[in-house]
PDB file of C-alpha atoms in Angstrom:
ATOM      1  CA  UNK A  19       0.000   0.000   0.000  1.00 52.00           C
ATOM      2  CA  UNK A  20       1.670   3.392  -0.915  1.00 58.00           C
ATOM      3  CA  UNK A  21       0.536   7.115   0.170  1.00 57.00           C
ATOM      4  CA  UNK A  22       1.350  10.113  -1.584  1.00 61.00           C
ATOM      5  CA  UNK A  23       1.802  13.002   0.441  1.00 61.00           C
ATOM      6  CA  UNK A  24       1.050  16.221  -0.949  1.00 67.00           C
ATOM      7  CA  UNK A  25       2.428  19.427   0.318  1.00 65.00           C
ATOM      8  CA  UNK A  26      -0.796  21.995   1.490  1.00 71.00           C
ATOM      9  CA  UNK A  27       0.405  25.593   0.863  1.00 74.00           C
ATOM     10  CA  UNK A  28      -2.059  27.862   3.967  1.00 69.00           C
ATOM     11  CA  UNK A  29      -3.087  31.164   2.489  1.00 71.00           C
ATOM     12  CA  UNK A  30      -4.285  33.362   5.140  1.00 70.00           C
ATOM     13  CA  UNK A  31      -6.707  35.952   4.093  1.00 74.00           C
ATOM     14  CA  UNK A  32      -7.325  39.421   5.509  1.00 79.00           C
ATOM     15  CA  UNK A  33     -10.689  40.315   6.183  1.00 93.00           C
ATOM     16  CA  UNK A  34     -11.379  43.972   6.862  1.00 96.00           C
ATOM     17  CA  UNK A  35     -14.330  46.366   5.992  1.00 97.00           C
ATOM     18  CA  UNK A  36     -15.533  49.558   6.241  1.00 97.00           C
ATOM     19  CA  UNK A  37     -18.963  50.386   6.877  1.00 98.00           C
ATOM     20  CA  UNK A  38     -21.202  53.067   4.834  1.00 97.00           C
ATOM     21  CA  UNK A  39     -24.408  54.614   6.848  1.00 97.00           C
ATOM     22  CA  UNK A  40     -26.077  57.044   4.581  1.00 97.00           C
ATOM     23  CA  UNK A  41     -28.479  59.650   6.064  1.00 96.00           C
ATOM     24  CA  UNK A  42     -28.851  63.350   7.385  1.00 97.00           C
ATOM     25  CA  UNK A  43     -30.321  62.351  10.359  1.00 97.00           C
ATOM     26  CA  UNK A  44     -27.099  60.072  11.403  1.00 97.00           C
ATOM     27  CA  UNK A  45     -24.899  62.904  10.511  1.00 96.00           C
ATOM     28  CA  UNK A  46     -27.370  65.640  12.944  1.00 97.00           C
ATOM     29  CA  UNK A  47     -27.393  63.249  15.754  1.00 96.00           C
ATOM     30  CA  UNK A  48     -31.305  62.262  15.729  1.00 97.00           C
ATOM     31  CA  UNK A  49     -31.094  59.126  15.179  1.00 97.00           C
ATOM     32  CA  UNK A  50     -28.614  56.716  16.621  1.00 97.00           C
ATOM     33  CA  UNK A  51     -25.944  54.201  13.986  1.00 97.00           C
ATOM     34  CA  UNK A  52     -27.606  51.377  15.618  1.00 97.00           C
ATOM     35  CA  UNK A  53     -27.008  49.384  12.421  1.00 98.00           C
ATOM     36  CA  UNK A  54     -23.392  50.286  11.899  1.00 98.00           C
ATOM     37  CA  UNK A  55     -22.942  48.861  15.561  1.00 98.00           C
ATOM     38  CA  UNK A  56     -24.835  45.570  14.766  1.00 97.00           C
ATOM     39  CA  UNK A  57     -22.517  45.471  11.543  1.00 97.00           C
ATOM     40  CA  UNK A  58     -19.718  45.520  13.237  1.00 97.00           C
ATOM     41  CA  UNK A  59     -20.281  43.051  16.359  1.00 97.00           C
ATOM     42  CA  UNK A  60     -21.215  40.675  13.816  1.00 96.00           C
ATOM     43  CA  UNK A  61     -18.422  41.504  11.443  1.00 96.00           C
ATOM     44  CA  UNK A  62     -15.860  41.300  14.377  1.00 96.00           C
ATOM     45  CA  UNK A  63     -17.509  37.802  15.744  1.00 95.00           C
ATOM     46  CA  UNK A  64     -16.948  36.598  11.908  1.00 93.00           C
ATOM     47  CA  UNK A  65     -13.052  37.201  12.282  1.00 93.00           C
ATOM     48  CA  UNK A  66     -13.587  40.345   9.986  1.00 95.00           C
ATOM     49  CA  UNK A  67     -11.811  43.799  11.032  1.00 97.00           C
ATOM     50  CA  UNK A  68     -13.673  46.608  10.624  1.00 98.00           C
ATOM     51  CA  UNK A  69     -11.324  49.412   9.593  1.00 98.00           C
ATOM     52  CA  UNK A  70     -13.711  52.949   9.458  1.00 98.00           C
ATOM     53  CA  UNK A  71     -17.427  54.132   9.735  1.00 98.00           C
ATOM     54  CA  UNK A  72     -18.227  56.295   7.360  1.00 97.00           C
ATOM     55  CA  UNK A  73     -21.532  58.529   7.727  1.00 97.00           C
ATOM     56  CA  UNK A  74     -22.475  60.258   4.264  1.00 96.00           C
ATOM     57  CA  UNK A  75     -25.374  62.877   3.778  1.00 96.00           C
ATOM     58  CA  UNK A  76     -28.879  61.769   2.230  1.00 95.00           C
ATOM     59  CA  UNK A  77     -26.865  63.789  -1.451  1.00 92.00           C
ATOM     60  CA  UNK A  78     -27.013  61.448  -4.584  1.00 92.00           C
ATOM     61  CA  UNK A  79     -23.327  62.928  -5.438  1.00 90.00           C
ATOM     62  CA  UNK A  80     -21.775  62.239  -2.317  1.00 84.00           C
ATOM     63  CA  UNK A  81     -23.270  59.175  -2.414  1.00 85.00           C
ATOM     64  CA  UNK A  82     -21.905  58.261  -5.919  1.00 88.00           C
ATOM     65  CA  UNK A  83     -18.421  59.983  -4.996  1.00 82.00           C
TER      66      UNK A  83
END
């Protein structure tokens, strides 16, 4: 009986993100980033680093920039 060993090369992948809230009423402080904080504990529990938060205005050009 012969085996054949075969040599494994282990990648490791980086996982980071960045999270994108759009909305004026983030940005004015009426509503809470509740969502960006769910994001991110599940991101994190994943094994993914989140590297930024981003808040943008409700502007279709900011939004596309």
């Amino acid at each position: 009986m012969f085996f054949q060993l075969r040599s494994r090369r282990v990648k490791t992948i980086t996982k980071d993100m960045e999270i994108i809230s759009v909305g004026n009423e983030l940005l004015i402080g009426k509503t809470l980033n509740t969502n960006a904080k769910w994001l991110a504990e599940q991101a994190t529990s994943m094994g993914i680093t989140v590297k930024r938060v981003t808040v943008i205005a409700d502007d279709v050009q900011e939004i596309a920039d």
